[in-house]
């Protein structure tokens, strides 16, 4: 059953202009509008959790693997929500669904790209915003399909204490690899080793390239076979200097560049990819949605046996969403960052 509250107001963050850098505050306006009415073939979704993703900054600004977020509409965001009203054959009121919605209490959609979440109570709903959602799939397919780690190899991941990074490290451990994370701050590096089971983690904020190289070299005595790229910039150059022959680089993200006013130059030591015969391949998680079942089959038992951990960092309230987004760029989150917009339905 859908929740009984009858909606009247749709609070929302409207994108009014495109950011030039990280000036999100001046580009998003808080507004209240009437709750939209779904027409034939549409559903009304009430947002429960709004996913905070580094790519939100890209969507605000320009076309990428999706068209740019439209101006004067609620900002685009991945939503986990409850169907309140359905005129669509595939959905009914009370279904828990996820898809590309808006930074708003409610969204009307034709259901394209939206899927039902198996909210049968066996897993908390938050799992579907992280390990059993886009985050888990990004880490799983990026690492296994593109990184192809072999037992005994060394896997390094940047933004390691974030949503994707913390999963990548665990997936690599489960394939018998040595796993080293790069993250900002002592608390995060300790958490990676103590809680997430990484073999080592280095703090890139305690110095510059020279210090990071020293620490990473010590943590990777046999060099680096797989580098799961999340950040770009000078960290990438340091990692490239330690790559092994035939290393693989799943190019997942380049967060250090997303808010740059101008396109940034690539790594200055790209010759390392040449001389070490490395393979770098970009990927977008949306290409893997059809293979969700494959992932669920393998990681289900790991979750049940407690071999795979996941952490969601929940910020309260849609009104704070812009501040929440900023946390991704300052390193204020540990694990998957979401905003709680509305209550989970009583079950
Ligand atoms: N290809 C795909 O389909 C796909 C899908 C999802 C995500 N991604 C990408 O994967 C990466 C991680 O995304 P996520 O959702 O898991 O976010 P996240 O890692 O939970 O959060 C971002 C983290 O990046 C680190 N960071 C921010 N600015 C940095 C900088 N200038 N240099 C180094 N580290 C920086 C921060 O951690 P520290 O405290 O360690 O700095 C921050 O916590 C992003 O690049 C994202 O765009 C790609």
mmCIF file of C-alpha atoms and ligand atoms in Angstrom:
data_model
loop_
_atom_site.group_PDB
_atom_site.id
_atom_site.type_symbol
_atom_site.label_atom_id
_atom_site.label_comp_id
_atom_site.label_asym_id
_atom_site.label_seq_id
_atom_site.Cartn_x
_atom_site.Cartn_y
_atom_site.Cartn_z
ATOM 1 C CA UNK A 1 0.000 0.000 0.000
ATOM 2 C CA UNK A 2 1.155 3.515 -0.726
ATOM 3 C CA UNK A 3 1.575 5.788 2.289
ATOM 4 C CA UNK A 4 -1.639 7.568 3.173
ATOM 5 C CA UNK A 5 -0.276 11.122 3.405
ATOM 6 C CA UNK A 6 -1.862 13.274 0.714
ATOM 7 C CA UNK A 7 0.720 15.426 -0.966
ATOM 8 C CA UNK A 8 0.105 19.079 -1.696
ATOM 9 C CA UNK A 9 3.456 20.813 -1.977
ATOM 10 C CA UNK A 10 6.414 19.666 -4.055
ATOM 11 C CA UNK A 11 9.583 21.198 -2.572
ATOM 12 C CA UNK A 12 12.412 21.217 -5.079
ATOM 13 C CA UNK A 13 15.816 22.527 -6.113
ATOM 14 C CA UNK A 14 15.478 24.094 -9.546
ATOM 15 C CA UNK A 15 18.513 24.435 -11.803
ATOM 16 C CA UNK A 16 18.426 28.037 -12.985
ATOM 17 C CA UNK A 17 21.828 28.318 -14.683
ATOM 18 C CA UNK A 18 24.906 26.259 -15.452
ATOM 19 C CA UNK A 19 27.808 26.347 -12.992
ATOM 20 C CA UNK A 20 31.091 27.867 -14.138
ATOM 21 C CA UNK A 21 33.065 26.067 -11.432
ATOM 22 C CA UNK A 22 31.747 24.744 -8.149
ATOM 23 C CA UNK A 23 29.278 27.611 -7.723
ATOM 24 C CA UNK A 24 26.350 25.226 -7.165
ATOM 25 C CA UNK A 25 24.619 27.539 -4.681
ATOM 26 C CA UNK A 26 24.116 30.291 -7.237
ATOM 27 C CA UNK A 27 22.760 27.850 -9.835
ATOM 28 C CA UNK A 28 20.130 26.076 -7.763
ATOM 29 C CA UNK A 29 17.034 27.761 -6.391
ATOM 30 C CA UNK A 30 14.762 26.394 -3.639
ATOM 31 C CA UNK A 31 11.124 26.528 -4.731
ATOM 32 C CA UNK A 32 7.758 25.103 -3.847
ATOM 33 C CA UNK A 33 5.325 23.981 -6.533
ATOM 34 C CA UNK A 34 2.121 21.946 -6.631
ATOM 35 C CA UNK A 35 2.562 18.184 -6.718
ATOM 36 C CA UNK A 36 2.423 17.120 -10.392
ATOM 37 C CA UNK A 37 -0.420 14.942 -11.614
ATOM 38 C CA UNK A 38 0.469 11.776 -13.533
ATOM 39 C CA UNK A 39 -1.273 11.292 -16.871
ATOM 40 C CA UNK A 40 -1.941 8.129 -18.863
ATOM 41 C CA UNK A 41 1.161 5.894 -18.928
ATOM 42 C CA UNK A 42 2.776 7.802 -16.030
ATOM 43 C CA UNK A 43 3.458 7.329 -12.327
ATOM 44 C CA UNK A 44 3.821 9.736 -9.421
ATOM 45 C CA UNK A 45 6.871 8.881 -7.313
ATOM 46 C CA UNK A 46 7.492 10.178 -3.792
ATOM 47 C CA UNK A 47 11.217 10.548 -3.134
ATOM 48 C CA UNK A 48 12.519 8.669 -0.119
ATOM 49 C CA UNK A 49 16.267 8.820 -0.788
ATOM 50 C CA UNK A 50 18.067 11.109 -3.224
ATOM 51 C CA UNK A 51 21.460 9.831 -4.320
ATOM 52 C CA UNK A 52 24.306 12.336 -4.224
ATOM 53 C CA UNK A 53 26.676 11.633 -7.108
ATOM 54 C CA UNK A 54 29.803 13.454 -8.289
ATOM 55 C CA UNK A 55 28.307 13.255 -11.785
ATOM 56 C CA UNK A 56 25.532 15.638 -10.643
ATOM 57 C CA UNK A 57 28.102 18.398 -11.160
ATOM 58 C CA UNK A 58 28.622 17.241 -14.755
ATOM 59 C CA UNK A 59 24.908 16.924 -15.462
ATOM 60 C CA UNK A 60 24.365 20.508 -14.250
ATOM 61 C CA UNK A 61 26.971 21.818 -16.549
ATOM 62 C CA UNK A 62 27.016 20.007 -19.902
ATOM 63 C CA UNK A 63 26.004 17.074 -22.075
ATOM 64 C CA UNK A 64 27.769 13.831 -21.145
ATOM 65 C CA UNK A 65 26.397 10.298 -21.431
ATOM 66 C CA UNK A 66 23.009 11.916 -20.820
ATOM 67 C CA UNK A 67 21.784 15.315 -22.055
ATOM 68 C CA UNK A 68 22.508 18.196 -19.675
ATOM 69 C CA UNK A 69 20.013 18.695 -16.847
ATOM 70 C CA UNK A 70 17.289 20.983 -18.230
ATOM 71 C CA UNK A 71 17.245 24.550 -16.934
ATOM 72 C CA UNK A 72 14.266 25.746 -14.893
ATOM 73 C CA UNK A 73 13.361 22.196 -13.908
ATOM 74 C CA UNK A 74 14.141 20.315 -10.700
ATOM 75 C CA UNK A 75 17.793 19.231 -10.828
ATOM 76 C CA UNK A 76 18.224 15.637 -12.075
ATOM 77 C CA UNK A 77 19.079 13.012 -9.509
ATOM 78 C CA UNK A 78 18.885 9.296 -8.891
ATOM 79 C CA UNK A 79 15.892 8.618 -6.706
ATOM 80 C CA UNK A 80 14.691 5.723 -4.633
ATOM 81 C CA UNK A 81 11.027 6.316 -3.985
ATOM 82 C CA UNK A 82 7.510 5.035 -3.556
ATOM 83 C CA UNK A 83 4.873 4.960 -6.280
ATOM 84 C CA UNK A 84 1.939 7.023 -4.995
ATOM 85 C CA UNK A 85 -0.271 6.822 -8.050
ATOM 86 C CA UNK A 86 0.078 4.726 -11.178
ATOM 87 C CA UNK A 87 -1.455 4.877 -14.643
ATOM 88 C CA UNK A 88 1.247 2.578 -15.965
ATOM 89 C CA UNK A 89 0.845 -1.175 -16.506
ATOM 90 C CA UNK A 90 4.241 -2.041 -15.028
ATOM 91 C CA UNK A 91 3.829 -0.246 -11.666
ATOM 92 C CA UNK A 92 1.273 -0.058 -8.889
ATOM 93 C CA UNK A 93 0.832 2.265 -5.918
ATOM 94 C CA UNK A 94 3.116 1.176 -3.090
ATOM 95 C CA UNK A 95 5.892 -0.171 -5.345
ATOM 96 C CA UNK A 96 9.389 0.907 -4.370
ATOM 97 C CA UNK A 97 11.197 2.075 -7.482
ATOM 98 C CA UNK A 98 14.433 3.703 -8.520
ATOM 99 C CA UNK A 99 15.384 5.796 -11.496
ATOM 100 C CA UNK A 100 16.400 9.207 -12.723
ATOM 101 C CA UNK A 101 14.098 11.694 -11.031
ATOM 102 C CA UNK A 102 14.631 15.103 -9.557
ATOM 103 C CA UNK A 103 15.845 16.952 -6.496
ATOM 104 C CA UNK A 104 12.249 17.187 -5.351
ATOM 105 C CA UNK A 105 9.698 15.569 -3.060
ATOM 106 C CA UNK A 106 7.768 14.182 -6.032
ATOM 107 C CA UNK A 107 8.353 13.362 -9.672
ATOM 108 C CA UNK A 108 6.108 12.249 -12.494
ATOM 109 C CA UNK A 109 7.689 9.843 -14.955
ATOM 110 C CA UNK A 110 6.716 7.596 -17.836
ATOM 111 C CA UNK A 111 8.744 4.850 -16.158
ATOM 112 C CA UNK A 112 11.455 4.644 -18.839
ATOM 113 C CA UNK A 113 14.694 3.660 -17.127
ATOM 114 C CA UNK A 114 12.860 3.113 -13.817
ATOM 115 C CA UNK A 115 12.917 -0.264 -12.142
ATOM 116 C CA UNK A 116 11.174 -1.892 -9.227
ATOM 117 C CA UNK A 117 13.309 -2.508 -6.169
ATOM 118 C CA UNK A 118 12.771 -5.888 -4.511
ATOM 119 C CA UNK A 119 11.739 -4.328 -1.210
ATOM 120 C CA UNK A 120 10.741 -7.588 0.433
ATOM 121 C CA UNK A 121 12.330 -6.692 3.758
ATOM 122 C CA UNK A 122 15.301 -9.009 3.352
ATOM 123 C CA UNK A 123 17.641 -6.079 2.749
ATOM 124 C CA UNK A 124 17.249 -2.544 4.125
ATOM 125 C CA UNK A 125 16.056 -0.050 1.497
ATOM 126 C CA UNK A 126 19.340 1.818 1.807
ATOM 127 C CA UNK A 127 21.152 -1.191 0.330
ATOM 128 C CA UNK A 128 19.456 -0.387 -2.974
ATOM 129 C CA UNK A 129 21.022 3.069 -3.006
ATOM 130 C CA UNK A 130 24.470 1.543 -2.602
ATOM 131 C CA UNK A 131 25.703 -2.042 -2.721
ATOM 132 C CA UNK A 132 22.634 -3.345 -4.591
ATOM 133 C CA UNK A 133 22.280 -0.239 -6.747
ATOM 134 C CA UNK A 134 24.393 1.795 -9.160
ATOM 135 C CA UNK A 135 27.299 1.995 -6.694
ATOM 136 C CA UNK A 136 27.699 -1.749 -6.384
ATOM 137 C CA UNK A 137 27.335 -2.222 -10.125
ATOM 138 C CA UNK A 138 29.923 0.437 -10.921
ATOM 139 C CA UNK A 139 32.450 -1.207 -8.644
ATOM 140 C CA UNK A 140 31.589 -4.780 -9.605
ATOM 141 C CA UNK A 141 31.583 -4.455 -13.402
ATOM 142 C CA UNK A 142 34.284 -1.793 -13.563
ATOM 143 C CA UNK A 143 36.646 -3.939 -11.539
ATOM 144 C CA UNK A 144 35.783 -7.425 -12.741
ATOM 145 C CA UNK A 145 34.954 -6.735 -16.404
ATOM 146 C CA UNK A 146 37.543 -4.098 -17.139
ATOM 147 C CA UNK A 147 40.163 -4.442 -14.397
ATOM 148 C CA UNK A 148 40.123 -8.255 -14.558
ATOM 149 C CA UNK A 149 42.089 -8.707 -11.337
ATOM 150 C CA UNK A 150 43.856 -12.017 -10.782
ATOM 151 C CA UNK A 151 44.612 -13.573 -7.390
ATOM 152 C CA UNK A 152 47.920 -12.307 -6.050
ATOM 153 C CA UNK A 153 47.852 -9.077 -8.051
ATOM 154 C CA UNK A 154 47.915 -5.619 -6.478
ATOM 155 C CA UNK A 155 44.844 -3.428 -6.961
ATOM 156 C CA UNK A 156 44.917 0.287 -6.121
ATOM 157 C CA UNK A 157 41.762 2.382 -5.925
ATOM 158 C CA UNK A 158 41.435 6.151 -5.450
ATOM 159 C CA UNK A 159 38.570 7.882 -3.599
ATOM 160 C CA UNK A 160 38.795 4.591 -1.746
ATOM 161 C CA UNK A 161 36.641 5.519 1.254
ATOM 162 C CA UNK A 162 33.787 6.705 -0.960
ATOM 163 C CA UNK A 163 30.816 4.806 -2.290
ATOM 164 C CA UNK A 164 32.409 3.076 -5.273
ATOM 165 C CA UNK A 165 35.961 2.905 -3.906
ATOM 166 C CA UNK A 166 35.043 1.092 -0.701
ATOM 167 C CA UNK A 167 33.223 -1.563 -2.745
ATOM 168 C CA UNK A 168 36.020 -1.912 -5.313
ATOM 169 C CA UNK A 169 38.555 -2.720 -2.604
ATOM 170 C CA UNK A 170 36.356 -5.413 -1.105
ATOM 171 C CA UNK A 171 35.569 -6.960 -4.485
ATOM 172 C CA UNK A 172 39.300 -7.095 -5.210
ATOM 173 C CA UNK A 173 39.983 -8.778 -1.840
ATOM 174 C CA UNK A 174 37.304 -11.339 -2.663
ATOM 175 C CA UNK A 175 39.313 -12.236 -5.794
ATOM 176 C CA UNK A 176 42.436 -12.776 -3.680
ATOM 177 C CA UNK A 177 44.250 -9.531 -4.501
ATOM 178 C CA UNK A 178 46.392 -7.226 -2.400
ATOM 179 C CA UNK A 179 44.310 -4.063 -2.046
ATOM 180 C CA UNK A 180 45.576 -0.561 -1.416
ATOM 181 C CA UNK A 181 43.316 2.487 -1.110
ATOM 182 C CA UNK A 182 44.119 6.164 -1.601
ATOM 183 C CA UNK A 183 41.946 8.464 0.495
ATOM 184 C CA UNK A 184 41.978 11.838 2.226
ATOM 185 C CA UNK A 185 42.620 11.787 5.970
ATOM 186 C CA UNK A 186 43.762 9.437 8.713
ATOM 187 C CA UNK A 187 40.236 8.519 9.772
ATOM 188 C CA UNK A 188 39.387 7.289 6.298
ATOM 189 C CA UNK A 189 42.588 5.295 5.833
ATOM 190 C CA UNK A 190 42.106 3.664 9.250
ATOM 191 C CA UNK A 191 38.484 2.819 8.407
ATOM 192 C CA UNK A 192 39.551 1.209 5.127
ATOM 193 C CA UNK A 193 42.008 -1.110 6.823
ATOM 194 C CA UNK A 194 40.129 -1.795 10.077
ATOM 195 C CA UNK A 195 36.576 -2.024 8.764
ATOM 196 C CA UNK A 196 36.699 -2.645 5.020
ATOM 197 C CA UNK A 197 39.578 -5.142 5.072
ATOM 198 C CA UNK A 198 41.990 -3.278 2.783
ATOM 199 C CA UNK A 199 45.606 -4.423 3.126
ATOM 200 C CA UNK A 200 46.807 -0.825 3.276
ATOM 201 C CA UNK A 201 45.565 2.695 2.695
ATOM 202 C CA UNK A 202 47.512 5.883 2.082
ATOM 203 C CA UNK A 203 46.462 9.428 2.900
ATOM 204 C CA UNK A 204 47.030 11.732 -0.079
ATOM 205 C CA UNK A 205 46.366 14.825 2.012
ATOM 206 C CA UNK A 206 49.494 14.608 4.178
ATOM 207 C CA UNK A 207 51.832 15.791 1.430
ATOM 208 C CA UNK A 208 52.299 16.184 -2.302
ATOM 209 C CA UNK A 209 53.197 13.808 -5.145
ATOM 210 C CA UNK A 210 56.600 12.897 -3.671
ATOM 211 C CA UNK A 211 55.156 11.842 -0.316
ATOM 212 C CA UNK A 212 52.262 9.974 -1.903
ATOM 213 C CA UNK A 213 54.622 8.110 -4.208
ATOM 214 C CA UNK A 214 56.777 7.089 -1.273
ATOM 215 C CA UNK A 215 53.806 5.838 0.735
ATOM 216 C CA UNK A 216 52.219 4.068 -2.230
ATOM 217 C CA UNK A 217 55.466 2.399 -3.218
ATOM 218 C CA UNK A 218 55.863 1.067 0.308
ATOM 219 C CA UNK A 219 52.276 -0.205 0.276
ATOM 220 C CA UNK A 220 52.692 -1.841 -3.158
ATOM 221 C CA UNK A 221 56.044 -3.639 -2.963
ATOM 222 C CA UNK A 222 55.206 -5.621 -6.124
ATOM 223 C CA UNK A 223 53.975 -2.625 -8.131
ATOM 224 C CA UNK A 224 50.414 -1.974 -9.320
ATOM 225 C CA UNK A 225 48.521 -4.355 -11.624
ATOM 226 C CA UNK A 226 45.091 -2.713 -11.574
ATOM 227 C CA UNK A 227 44.387 0.950 -10.916
ATOM 228 C CA UNK A 228 40.685 1.726 -10.457
ATOM 229 C CA UNK A 229 40.616 5.397 -11.434
ATOM 230 C CA UNK A 230 38.162 7.650 -9.622
ATOM 231 C CA UNK A 231 39.952 10.984 -9.351
ATOM 232 C CA UNK A 232 42.478 11.971 -12.072
ATOM 233 C CA UNK A 233 44.960 14.816 -11.662
ATOM 234 C CA UNK A 234 48.248 14.508 -9.795
ATOM 235 C CA UNK A 235 47.192 11.330 -7.964
ATOM 236 C CA UNK A 236 46.928 9.606 -11.352
ATOM 237 C CA UNK A 237 50.458 10.666 -12.264
ATOM 238 C CA UNK A 238 51.778 9.170 -9.035
ATOM 239 C CA UNK A 239 49.973 5.880 -9.650
ATOM 240 C CA UNK A 240 51.150 5.711 -13.280
ATOM 241 C CA UNK A 241 54.744 5.911 -12.078
ATOM 242 C CA UNK A 242 54.260 2.591 -10.235
ATOM 243 C CA UNK A 243 52.319 0.575 -12.824
ATOM 244 C CA UNK A 244 53.409 -2.935 -13.734
ATOM 245 C CA UNK A 245 53.697 -4.395 -17.206
ATOM 246 C CA UNK A 246 50.214 -4.933 -18.720
ATOM 247 C CA UNK A 247 48.412 -3.101 -15.928
ATOM 248 C CA UNK A 248 44.679 -2.453 -16.413
ATOM 249 C CA UNK A 249 42.974 0.852 -15.601
ATOM 250 C CA UNK A 250 39.181 0.937 -15.383
ATOM 251 C CA UNK A 251 38.502 4.652 -15.942
ATOM 252 C CA UNK A 252 35.512 5.162 -13.705
ATOM 253 C CA UNK A 253 35.697 8.842 -12.773
ATOM 254 C CA UNK A 254 37.827 11.970 -12.642
ATOM 255 C CA UNK A 255 36.326 13.833 -9.718
ATOM 256 C CA UNK A 256 39.273 16.203 -9.323
ATOM 257 C CA UNK A 257 38.377 17.722 -12.722
ATOM 258 C CA UNK A 258 34.585 17.984 -12.592
ATOM 259 C CA UNK A 259 34.453 21.560 -11.315
ATOM 260 C CA UNK A 260 37.406 22.914 -13.265
ATOM 261 C CA UNK A 261 36.505 26.032 -15.263
ATOM 262 C CA UNK A 262 38.558 24.780 -18.233
ATOM 263 C CA UNK A 263 39.308 21.244 -19.493
ATOM 264 C CA UNK A 264 42.339 19.891 -17.668
ATOM 265 C CA UNK A 265 45.427 18.371 -19.330
ATOM 266 C CA UNK A 266 45.871 14.604 -19.096
ATOM 267 C CA UNK A 267 48.585 12.928 -17.036
ATOM 268 C CA UNK A 268 52.031 14.207 -18.018
ATOM 269 C CA UNK A 269 53.523 10.732 -17.713
ATOM 270 C CA UNK A 270 51.139 8.977 -20.085
ATOM 271 C CA UNK A 271 54.254 7.431 -21.648
ATOM 272 C CA UNK A 272 54.006 4.929 -18.766
ATOM 273 C CA UNK A 273 50.931 3.399 -20.413
ATOM 274 C CA UNK A 274 52.963 2.946 -23.567
ATOM 275 C CA UNK A 275 56.144 1.514 -22.135
ATOM 276 C CA UNK A 276 54.272 -0.750 -19.702
ATOM 277 C CA UNK A 277 51.740 -1.853 -22.385
ATOM 278 C CA UNK A 278 48.794 -0.877 -20.189
ATOM 279 C CA UNK A 279 45.123 -0.845 -21.077
ATOM 280 C CA UNK A 280 42.828 1.940 -19.924
ATOM 281 C CA UNK A 281 39.103 1.739 -20.621
ATOM 282 C CA UNK A 282 36.339 4.114 -19.678
ATOM 283 C CA UNK A 283 32.917 2.788 -18.768
ATOM 284 C CA UNK A 284 29.498 4.000 -17.677
ATOM 285 C CA UNK A 285 27.491 1.903 -15.254
ATOM 286 C CA UNK A 286 24.278 2.389 -17.267
ATOM 287 C CA UNK A 287 25.742 0.025 -19.875
ATOM 288 C CA UNK A 288 25.553 -2.776 -17.306
ATOM 289 C CA UNK A 289 21.962 -2.446 -16.035
ATOM 290 C CA UNK A 290 20.930 -5.597 -17.915
ATOM 291 C CA UNK A 291 23.529 -7.561 -15.962
ATOM 292 C CA UNK A 292 22.269 -6.654 -12.477
ATOM 293 C CA UNK A 293 21.110 -10.238 -11.906
ATOM 294 C CA UNK A 294 24.591 -11.569 -12.584
ATOM 295 C CA UNK A 295 26.005 -9.326 -9.870
ATOM 296 C CA UNK A 296 23.214 -10.061 -7.392
ATOM 297 C CA UNK A 297 23.814 -13.797 -7.828
ATOM 298 C CA UNK A 298 27.478 -13.531 -6.889
ATOM 299 C CA UNK A 299 27.302 -10.925 -4.135
ATOM 300 C CA UNK A 300 24.079 -12.166 -2.486
ATOM 301 C CA UNK A 301 25.910 -14.935 -0.621
ATOM 302 C CA UNK A 302 28.759 -12.554 0.283
ATOM 303 C CA UNK A 303 26.227 -10.179 1.848
ATOM 304 C CA UNK A 304 24.463 -13.006 3.658
ATOM 305 C CA UNK A 305 27.754 -14.328 5.032
ATOM 306 C CA UNK A 306 28.946 -10.855 6.088
ATOM 307 C CA UNK A 307 31.898 -10.993 3.678
ATOM 308 C CA UNK A 308 30.863 -7.762 1.991
ATOM 309 C CA UNK A 309 30.240 -4.578 3.971
ATOM 310 C CA UNK A 310 28.542 -1.404 2.840
ATOM 311 C CA UNK A 311 28.084 1.965 4.430
ATOM 312 C CA UNK A 312 25.595 4.686 3.603
ATOM 313 C CA UNK A 313 26.145 8.199 4.871
ATOM 314 C CA UNK A 314 22.633 9.679 5.263
ATOM 315 C CA UNK A 315 22.138 13.441 5.302
ATOM 316 C CA UNK A 316 18.754 14.598 6.563
ATOM 317 C CA UNK A 317 16.522 16.802 4.444
ATOM 318 C CA UNK A 318 16.111 17.901 0.836
ATOM 319 C CA UNK A 319 16.705 21.516 1.868
ATOM 320 C CA UNK A 320 20.361 20.647 2.635
ATOM 321 C CA UNK A 321 21.019 18.848 -0.677
ATOM 322 C CA UNK A 322 23.340 21.493 -2.105
ATOM 323 C CA UNK A 323 25.517 21.326 1.021
ATOM 324 C CA UNK A 324 25.448 17.536 0.746
ATOM 325 C CA UNK A 325 26.643 17.629 -2.857
ATOM 326 C CA UNK A 326 29.538 19.819 -1.829
ATOM 327 C CA UNK A 327 30.669 17.136 0.653
ATOM 328 C CA UNK A 328 31.561 14.848 -2.244
ATOM 329 C CA UNK A 329 34.110 17.380 -3.446
ATOM 330 C CA UNK A 330 35.570 18.187 -0.042
ATOM 331 C CA UNK A 331 35.704 14.572 1.110
ATOM 332 C CA UNK A 332 32.999 15.019 3.771
ATOM 333 C CA UNK A 333 31.412 11.622 3.122
ATOM 334 C CA UNK A 334 32.375 8.076 4.069
ATOM 335 C CA UNK A 335 30.701 5.436 1.912
ATOM 336 C CA UNK A 336 27.650 6.209 -0.208
ATOM 337 C CA UNK A 337 26.149 9.670 0.347
ATOM 338 C CA UNK A 338 22.363 10.014 0.147
ATOM 339 C CA UNK A 339 19.848 12.590 1.286
ATOM 340 C CA UNK A 340 16.780 11.396 3.159
ATOM 341 C CA UNK A 341 13.910 13.323 1.579
ATOM 342 C CA UNK A 342 10.914 11.421 2.934
ATOM 343 C CA UNK A 343 10.114 8.604 5.321
ATOM 344 C CA UNK A 344 10.369 4.951 4.384
ATOM 345 C CA UNK A 345 6.876 3.461 4.165
ATOM 346 C CA UNK A 346 5.768 1.405 7.165
ATOM 347 C CA UNK A 347 5.807 -2.285 6.236
HETATM 348 N N1 LIG B 1 31.587 5.464 -14.641
HETATM 349 C C1 LIG B 1 30.471 5.374 -13.955
HETATM 350 O O1 LIG B 1 29.459 4.855 -14.422
HETATM 351 C C2 LIG B 1 30.446 5.911 -12.553
HETATM 352 C C3 LIG B 1 29.379 5.604 -11.682
HETATM 353 C C4 LIG B 1 29.431 6.096 -10.373
HETATM 354 C C5 LIG B 1 30.511 6.887 -9.976
HETATM 355 N N2 LIG B 1 31.485 7.171 -10.869
HETATM 356 C C6 LIG B 1 32.659 7.954 -10.482
HETATM 357 O O2 LIG B 1 33.313 7.286 -9.420
HETATM 358 C C7 LIG B 1 33.973 8.223 -8.590
HETATM 359 C C8 LIG B 1 33.524 8.003 -7.163
HETATM 360 O O3 LIG B 1 32.130 8.289 -7.100
HETATM 361 P P1 LIG B 1 31.289 7.981 -5.781
HETATM 362 O O4 LIG B 1 29.877 8.156 -6.109
HETATM 363 O O5 LIG B 1 31.748 6.701 -5.212
HETATM 364 O O6 LIG B 1 31.708 9.193 -4.846
HETATM 365 P P2 LIG B 1 32.471 9.087 -3.464
HETATM 366 O O7 LIG B 1 33.758 8.393 -3.700
HETATM 367 O O8 LIG B 1 31.559 8.552 -2.430
HETATM 368 O O9 LIG B 1 32.740 10.598 -3.101
HETATM 369 C C9 LIG B 1 33.710 11.321 -3.748
HETATM 370 C C10 LIG B 1 35.057 11.240 -2.996
HETATM 371 O O10 LIG B 1 36.072 11.686 -3.879
HETATM 372 C C11 LIG B 1 37.149 12.191 -3.134
HETATM 373 N N3 LIG B 1 37.618 13.428 -3.783
HETATM 374 C C12 LIG B 1 36.895 14.552 -4.025
HETATM 375 N N4 LIG B 1 37.659 15.472 -4.645
HETATM 376 C C13 LIG B 1 38.890 14.911 -4.803
HETATM 377 C C14 LIG B 1 40.113 15.350 -5.391
HETATM 378 N N5 LIG B 1 40.217 16.580 -5.933
HETATM 379 N N6 LIG B 1 41.170 14.508 -5.371
HETATM 380 C C15 LIG B 1 41.070 13.281 -4.825
HETATM 381 N N7 LIG B 1 39.949 12.799 -4.262
HETATM 382 C C16 LIG B 1 38.865 13.606 -4.259
HETATM 383 C C17 LIG B 1 36.624 12.488 -1.733
HETATM 384 O O11 LIG B 1 37.242 11.579 -0.842
HETATM 385 P P3 LIG B 1 38.648 11.928 -0.110
HETATM 386 O O12 LIG B 1 38.290 12.351 1.264
HETATM 387 O O13 LIG B 1 39.363 10.646 -0.177
HETATM 388 O O14 LIG B 1 39.280 13.031 -0.892
HETATM 389 C C18 LIG B 1 35.123 12.179 -1.812
HETATM 390 O O15 LIG B 1 34.635 11.600 -0.648
HETATM 391 C C19 LIG B 1 33.633 9.602 -9.154
HETATM 392 O O16 LIG B 1 34.656 10.020 -10.004
HETATM 393 C C20 LIG B 1 32.364 9.338 -9.936
HETATM 394 O O17 LIG B 1 32.154 10.287 -10.954
HETATM 395 C C21 LIG B 1 31.471 6.707 -12.138
#
